[in-house]
Amino acid sequence: MLEIKNLTVIFNEGTVNEKKAVDHISFTMNDGDFVTVIGSNGAGKSTLLGAIAGNVEVTSGEILNNGYNMTHEAEHKRAQYIGRLYQDPLKGTAPHMTIEENLELAYSRGKRMRMGLGGRKEDEKLFEAACAKLGLGLEQRMKSEVGLLSGGQRQALTLLMATLQTPELLLLDEHTAALDPVTSNKIMEITENIVNEHHITTLMVTHNIENALKYGNKTLVMSQGRILKILEGDVRKNMSITDVMKLYNNTGDALSDSAILG
Ligand SMILES: Nc1ncnc2c1ncn2[C@@H]1O[C@H](COP(=O)(O)OP(=O)(O)OP(=O)(O)O)[C@@H](O)[C@H]1O
Ligand SMILES: [Mg+2]
C-alpha cells in the first residue's frame, strides 16, 4: 500500500521563483491499484511522480510504502523497488548495449552477483521468452544494439526492464506520448498485461483521456498542484471524455471548488 500524506513540493522556496508544484496532496493506493493521473500542463503530475521516485525533494508531508517511510530515502535505493518510465524512449536503456545486455543489467540490479554455472544461459532463455511475449519480434534480435530499435520497441523494452524483477511500484510518466497512435495502443496493451500479470501497483500519467479512463481502476484529476477529483467505480465507468474535459475547463483560477470537489 502506498500512502501519500499531505505532500507538498515547493521549488526554489523563499526566492522570487518560488513555485508550489504539489500542494498538500493526500491519497492512498492499495496493492494492485492501477491509478491514472490526468491534468493540464504544469498541474504537478511529474513532480508528484518525482517525489515518489526520489528525484524531487519533498518539502513537507510523507510518503509511506507498506508502512515504511520513504519520504527522504535516496533515489537509488528506491529504484530497487520502484520501476519508472518516462515519455522519452531514449531514457532508461543503454543504446550501445544489446537487448540481452540491457535486460541482464536490469535483472541483476539490486541483486548480488549471482554465482554458479548455467545461470547466464538460463537468464538468456528467460529474457528471450519475456521479449517474445511482447509480440514485437525482439526475441529475434537479442544481440542487436538497443540504439537500433524504434521508439516503440525501445519503450516496450524499457517496460520489460522495469518489471523483470516485479517492482512494488511502477511509475509511468506519459510513457506512450512520443509514439504513433498504433504503437501507443500496443504499448498500452503490453503495459496492462504486465501490470495485471504481476499485480503491480501502478501510477500512470497521461494526457490521453480515453486511456486514462480505459486503463486502471481509478483516475486522479490534478490541477495547480492539487487533486481536484478522484474518479472511481460507477462514476468513472460512466464518465465520457467530454465529462472529463468539462473538469479541465473548470480548473482555471476562477475554479468553482465546491462544484468540482463535490
Ligand atoms: N525543477 C523545477 N524547478 C522549478 N520549477 C519546477 C521544476 N519542476 C517543475 N517545476 C514547476 O512545477 C510545476 C509543475 O510541473 P510538473 O512538471 O510537475 O507538471 P506536469 O503536470 O507534469 O506538466 P506536463 O503535463 O506539462 O508534463 C510547473 O509550474 C513547473 O514549471
Ligand atoms: Mg509532466
Short mmCIF file of C-alpha atoms and ligand atoms in Angstrom, two decimals:
data_model
loop_
_atom_site.label_atom_id
_atom_site.label_comp_id
_atom_site.label_asym_id
_atom_site.label_seq_id
_atom_site.Cartn_x
_atom_site.Cartn_y
_atom_site.Cartn_z
CA MET A 1 0.00 0.00 0.00
CA LEU A 2 1.27 3.44 -0.92
CA GLU A 3 0.19 6.32 1.30
CA ILE A 4 0.73 9.91 0.29
CA LYS A 5 0.09 12.15 3.29
CA ASN A 6 -0.25 15.88 2.97
CA LEU A 7 2.54 16.00 0.39
CA THR A 8 3.88 19.39 -0.62
CA VAL A 9 6.71 20.20 -3.01
CA ILE A 10 7.90 23.78 -3.30
CA PHE A 11 10.64 24.59 -5.81
CA ASN A 12 13.03 27.49 -5.11
CA GLU A 13 11.42 28.20 -1.76
CA GLY A 14 11.96 31.72 -0.46
CA THR A 15 13.08 33.10 -3.83
CA VAL A 16 11.21 35.09 -6.46
CA ASN A 17 10.99 31.86 -8.44
CA GLU A 18 9.16 30.03 -5.68
CA LYS A 19 6.68 27.51 -7.09
CA LYS A 20 4.38 25.23 -5.14
CA ALA A 21 4.15 22.36 -7.62
CA VAL A 22 2.43 19.89 -5.30
CA ASP A 23 0.10 21.37 -2.73
CA HIS A 24 -0.94 19.24 0.26
CA ILE A 25 -1.87 16.12 -1.67
CA SER A 26 -3.16 13.04 0.14
CA PHE A 27 -4.25 9.74 -1.36
CA THR A 28 -3.79 6.02 -0.86
CA MET A 29 -3.10 3.28 -3.36
CA ASN A 30 -3.92 -0.29 -2.39
CA ASP A 31 -1.76 -3.14 -3.62
CA GLY A 32 -2.53 -3.81 -7.26
CA ASP A 33 -4.26 -0.47 -7.81
CA PHE A 34 -3.65 0.93 -11.29
CA VAL A 35 -4.24 4.67 -10.98
CA THR A 36 -4.16 7.02 -13.95
CA VAL A 37 -3.32 10.71 -13.46
CA ILE A 38 -4.53 13.50 -15.73
CA GLY A 39 -4.40 17.28 -15.59
CA SER A 40 -3.24 20.20 -17.64
CA ASN A 41 0.40 21.15 -18.28
CA GLY A 42 2.09 22.24 -15.08
CA ALA A 43 -0.52 20.63 -12.82
CA GLY A 44 2.22 18.88 -10.83
CA LYS A 45 1.87 15.33 -12.19
CA SER A 46 5.56 14.74 -12.94
CA THR A 47 6.56 16.43 -9.69
CA LEU A 48 4.30 14.04 -7.79
CA LEU A 49 5.91 11.05 -9.53
CA GLY A 50 9.36 12.55 -8.94
CA ALA A 51 8.64 12.91 -5.22
CA ILE A 52 7.62 9.26 -5.07
CA ALA A 53 10.65 8.13 -7.11
CA GLY A 54 13.01 10.28 -5.07
CA ASN A 55 14.48 12.66 -7.64
CA VAL A 56 12.35 15.54 -6.36
CA GLU A 57 12.84 16.70 -2.79
CA VAL A 58 9.72 16.73 -0.64
CA THR A 59 9.09 19.99 1.23
CA SER A 60 6.59 18.58 3.71
CA GLY A 61 4.34 15.59 4.16
CA GLU A 62 5.08 11.90 3.99
CA ILE A 63 5.22 9.00 1.56
CA LEU A 64 4.80 5.55 3.06
CA ASN A 65 5.28 2.31 1.17
CA ASN A 66 3.75 -0.61 3.07
CA GLY A 67 4.13 1.44 6.23
CA TYR A 68 7.78 2.24 5.54
CA ASN A 69 8.54 5.95 5.49
CA MET A 70 10.42 6.51 2.23
CA THR A 71 9.91 10.29 2.05
CA HIS A 72 13.62 11.10 2.17
CA GLU A 73 15.13 7.80 1.08
CA ALA A 74 17.81 8.11 -1.62
CA GLU A 75 16.58 7.71 -5.19
CA HIS A 76 18.94 4.81 -5.99
CA LYS A 77 17.64 2.86 -3.01
CA ARG A 78 14.04 3.33 -4.10
CA ALA A 79 14.99 2.25 -7.61
CA GLN A 80 15.34 -1.25 -6.20
CA TYR A 81 11.60 -1.46 -5.66
CA ILE A 82 10.24 1.23 -7.96
CA GLY A 83 10.11 0.87 -11.75
CA ARG A 84 9.89 4.07 -13.77
CA LEU A 85 9.24 5.03 -17.39
CA TYR A 86 9.34 8.46 -18.99
CA GLN A 87 7.97 9.97 -22.16
CA ASP A 88 11.36 9.80 -23.89
CA PRO A 89 12.05 6.31 -25.28
CA LEU A 90 15.77 7.14 -25.21
CA LYS A 91 15.76 7.23 -21.42
CA GLY A 92 16.14 4.06 -19.45
CA THR A 93 18.14 1.92 -21.87
CA ALA A 94 21.83 1.89 -22.82
CA PRO A 95 21.94 2.43 -26.61
CA HIS A 96 25.28 0.76 -27.28
CA MET A 97 24.46 -2.38 -25.38
CA THR A 98 22.44 -5.24 -26.82
CA ILE A 99 18.86 -6.06 -25.83
CA GLU A 100 20.18 -9.01 -23.86
CA GLU A 101 22.80 -6.94 -22.04
CA ASN A 102 20.25 -4.28 -21.14
CA LEU A 103 17.94 -6.92 -19.71
CA GLU A 104 20.80 -8.56 -17.81
CA LEU A 105 21.65 -5.19 -16.29
CA ALA A 106 18.08 -4.59 -15.21
CA TYR A 107 17.70 -8.13 -13.93
CA SER A 108 20.78 -8.01 -11.76
CA ARG A 109 20.01 -4.55 -10.39
CA GLY A 110 19.82 -4.63 -6.65
CA LYS A 111 20.92 -8.25 -6.56
CA ARG A 112 24.31 -9.53 -5.54
CA MET A 113 26.47 -11.03 -8.26
CA ARG A 114 24.98 -14.38 -8.96
CA MET A 115 27.41 -17.28 -8.83
CA GLY A 116 27.37 -20.67 -10.46
CA LEU A 117 27.40 -22.14 -13.93
CA GLY A 118 24.50 -22.16 -16.29
CA GLY A 119 22.99 -19.01 -14.78
CA ARG A 120 23.70 -16.93 -17.80
CA LYS A 121 22.15 -19.37 -20.26
CA GLU A 122 19.07 -19.62 -18.10
CA ASP A 123 18.84 -15.85 -17.95
CA GLU A 124 19.13 -15.63 -21.73
CA LYS A 125 16.22 -18.02 -22.11
CA LEU A 126 14.19 -16.03 -19.63
CA PHE A 127 14.91 -12.76 -21.48
CA GLU A 128 14.06 -14.28 -24.83
CA ALA A 129 10.75 -15.60 -23.52
CA ALA A 130 9.93 -12.23 -21.96
CA CYS A 131 10.68 -10.45 -25.24
CA ALA A 132 8.61 -12.95 -27.21
CA LYS A 133 5.61 -12.11 -25.01
CA LEU A 134 5.76 -8.50 -26.20
CA GLY A 135 4.87 -9.63 -29.72
CA LEU A 136 7.26 -7.18 -31.37
CA GLY A 137 9.83 -9.70 -32.65
CA LEU A 138 12.51 -8.51 -30.23
CA GLU A 139 13.30 -12.11 -29.34
CA GLN A 140 14.89 -12.45 -32.81
CA ARG A 141 17.20 -9.53 -32.10
CA MET A 142 18.64 -10.26 -28.69
CA LYS A 143 22.18 -9.46 -29.85
CA SER A 144 21.18 -6.17 -31.56
CA GLU A 145 22.17 -2.85 -30.08
CA VAL A 146 19.24 -1.12 -28.44
CA GLY A 147 20.08 2.14 -30.25
CA LEU A 148 18.87 0.50 -33.46
CA LEU A 149 15.35 -0.11 -32.19
CA SER A 150 12.33 2.07 -32.95
CA GLY A 151 10.90 4.26 -30.18
CA GLY A 152 8.04 1.84 -29.56
CA GLN A 153 10.29 -1.20 -29.41
CA ARG A 154 12.58 0.67 -27.08
CA GLN A 155 9.75 1.73 -24.80
CA ALA A 156 8.50 -1.87 -24.67
CA LEU A 157 12.00 -2.99 -23.71
CA THR A 158 12.24 -0.31 -21.02
CA LEU A 159 8.92 -1.51 -19.64
CA LEU A 160 10.24 -5.05 -19.57
CA MET A 161 13.41 -3.89 -17.84
CA ALA A 162 11.40 -2.01 -15.23
CA THR A 163 9.26 -5.05 -14.46
CA LEU A 164 11.55 -8.06 -15.00
CA GLN A 165 12.02 -8.14 -11.26
CA THR A 166 8.50 -7.27 -10.17
CA PRO A 167 8.66 -3.78 -8.64
CA GLU A 168 6.49 -2.82 -5.68
CA LEU A 169 5.53 0.31 -7.58
CA LEU A 170 5.51 1.24 -11.25
CA LEU A 171 5.54 4.92 -12.22
CA LEU A 172 4.71 5.77 -15.83
CA ASP A 173 5.05 9.39 -16.92
CA GLU A 174 3.41 9.80 -20.34
CA HIS A 175 5.30 6.73 -21.48
CA THR A 176 3.37 6.44 -24.75
CA ALA A 177 3.17 10.15 -25.61
CA ALA A 178 6.08 10.12 -28.07
CA LEU A 179 4.75 7.14 -30.02
CA ASP A 180 2.43 6.96 -33.04
CA PRO A 181 -1.19 6.05 -32.17
CA VAL A 182 -0.94 2.40 -33.22
CA THR A 183 2.33 1.82 -31.35
CA SER A 184 0.99 3.76 -28.39
CA ASN A 185 -2.00 1.40 -28.21
CA LYS A 186 0.28 -1.60 -28.47
CA ILE A 187 2.47 -0.33 -25.61
CA MET A 188 -0.65 0.35 -23.53
CA GLU A 189 -1.83 -3.24 -24.09
CA ILE A 190 1.59 -4.55 -23.12
CA THR A 191 1.56 -2.30 -20.05
CA GLU A 192 -1.84 -3.60 -18.98
CA ASN A 193 -0.81 -7.23 -19.49
CA ILE A 194 2.37 -6.84 -17.44
CA VAL A 195 0.65 -4.86 -14.68
CA ASN A 196 -2.20 -7.38 -14.43
CA GLU A 197 0.01 -10.44 -14.64
CA HIS A 198 2.24 -9.32 -11.79
CA HIS A 199 -0.42 -7.35 -9.92
CA ILE A 200 1.85 -4.27 -9.85
CA THR A 201 0.70 -1.13 -8.05
CA THR A 202 0.90 1.43 -10.84
CA LEU A 203 0.62 5.19 -11.23
CA MET A 204 0.35 6.35 -14.85
CA VAL A 205 0.35 9.97 -16.03
CA THR A 206 -1.23 10.57 -19.41
CA HIS A 207 -2.76 13.35 -21.49
CA ASN A 208 -4.82 10.77 -23.32
CA ILE A 209 -8.16 10.96 -21.52
CA GLU A 210 -9.52 7.91 -23.30
CA ASN A 211 -6.63 5.82 -22.00
CA ALA A 212 -6.92 7.39 -18.55
CA LEU A 213 -10.49 6.10 -18.30
CA LYS A 214 -9.93 2.82 -20.14
CA TYR A 215 -6.95 1.53 -18.19
CA GLY A 216 -6.62 1.04 -14.48
CA ASN A 217 -9.24 1.28 -11.75
CA LYS A 218 -9.00 4.91 -10.60
CA THR A 219 -8.23 8.30 -12.09
CA LEU A 220 -6.80 11.31 -10.29
CA VAL A 221 -7.61 14.67 -11.85
CA MET A 222 -4.93 17.20 -10.91
CA SER A 223 -4.85 20.97 -11.21
CA GLN A 224 -2.45 23.50 -9.77
CA GLY A 225 -0.71 21.01 -7.53
CA ARG A 226 -3.89 19.62 -6.06
CA ILE A 227 -6.17 16.67 -6.64
CA LEU A 228 -9.46 18.04 -7.92
CA LYS A 229 -11.22 14.75 -8.11
CA ILE A 230 -10.69 11.01 -7.78
CA LEU A 231 -12.77 9.11 -10.30
CA GLU A 232 -13.58 5.50 -9.48
CA GLY A 233 -16.30 2.87 -9.56
CA ASP A 234 -19.50 3.57 -11.49
CA VAL A 235 -18.87 7.32 -11.69
CA ARG A 236 -15.64 6.62 -13.57
CA LYS A 237 -17.21 3.89 -15.68
CA ASN A 238 -19.98 6.19 -16.84
CA MET A 239 -17.71 9.18 -17.42
CA SER A 240 -17.28 10.31 -21.01
CA ILE A 241 -14.28 12.13 -22.42
CA THR A 242 -16.47 15.23 -22.67
CA ASP A 243 -17.32 14.98 -18.97
CA VAL A 244 -13.63 14.91 -18.15
CA MET A 245 -12.94 17.82 -20.49
CA LYS A 246 -15.51 19.81 -18.53
CA LEU A 247 -13.46 19.20 -15.37
CA TYR A 248 -10.44 20.58 -17.19
CA ASN A 249 -12.36 23.63 -18.28
CA ASN A 250 -13.24 24.30 -14.69
CA THR A 251 -9.67 24.24 -13.47
CA GLY A 252 -8.71 27.85 -14.04
CA ASP A 253 -8.23 30.42 -11.33
CA ALA A 254 -11.96 31.05 -11.33
CA LEU A 255 -12.30 27.47 -10.24
CA SER A 256 -15.53 26.57 -8.57
CA ASP A 257 -14.08 24.32 -5.89
CA SER A 258 -17.38 23.24 -4.43
CA ALA A 259 -18.66 22.08 -7.80
CA ILE A 260 -15.59 20.00 -8.53
CA LEU A 261 -14.54 18.76 -5.17
CA GLY A 262 -18.13 17.72 -4.55
N1 LIG B 1 12.87 21.58 -11.04
C1 LIG B 1 11.95 22.55 -11.05
N2 LIG B 1 12.25 23.79 -10.64
C2 LIG B 1 11.33 24.77 -10.63
N3 LIG B 1 10.04 24.60 -11.02
C3 LIG B 1 9.68 23.39 -11.45
C4 LIG B 1 10.61 22.30 -11.50
N4 LIG B 1 9.95 21.21 -11.98
C5 LIG B 1 8.70 21.60 -12.21
N5 LIG B 1 8.53 22.90 -11.90
C6 LIG B 1 7.27 23.66 -11.99
O1 LIG B 1 6.31 22.99 -11.21
C7 LIG B 1 5.03 22.98 -11.86
C8 LIG B 1 4.57 21.56 -12.06
O2 LIG B 1 5.40 20.94 -13.03
P1 LIG B 1 5.22 19.43 -13.48
O3 LIG B 1 6.35 19.12 -14.39
O4 LIG B 1 5.06 18.58 -12.29
O5 LIG B 1 3.85 19.48 -14.28
P2 LIG B 1 3.11 18.35 -15.12
O6 LIG B 1 1.74 18.22 -14.57
O7 LIG B 1 3.94 17.12 -15.17
O8 LIG B 1 3.01 19.04 -16.55
P3 LIG B 1 3.11 18.42 -18.03
O9 LIG B 1 1.76 17.88 -18.36
O10 LIG B 1 3.46 19.59 -18.87
O11 LIG B 1 4.18 17.37 -18.03
C9 LIG B 1 5.23 23.76 -13.14
O12 LIG B 1 4.82 25.08 -12.91
C10 LIG B 1 6.72 23.68 -13.40
O13 LIG B 1 7.17 24.80 -14.12
MG MG B 2 4.90 16.10 -16.72
#
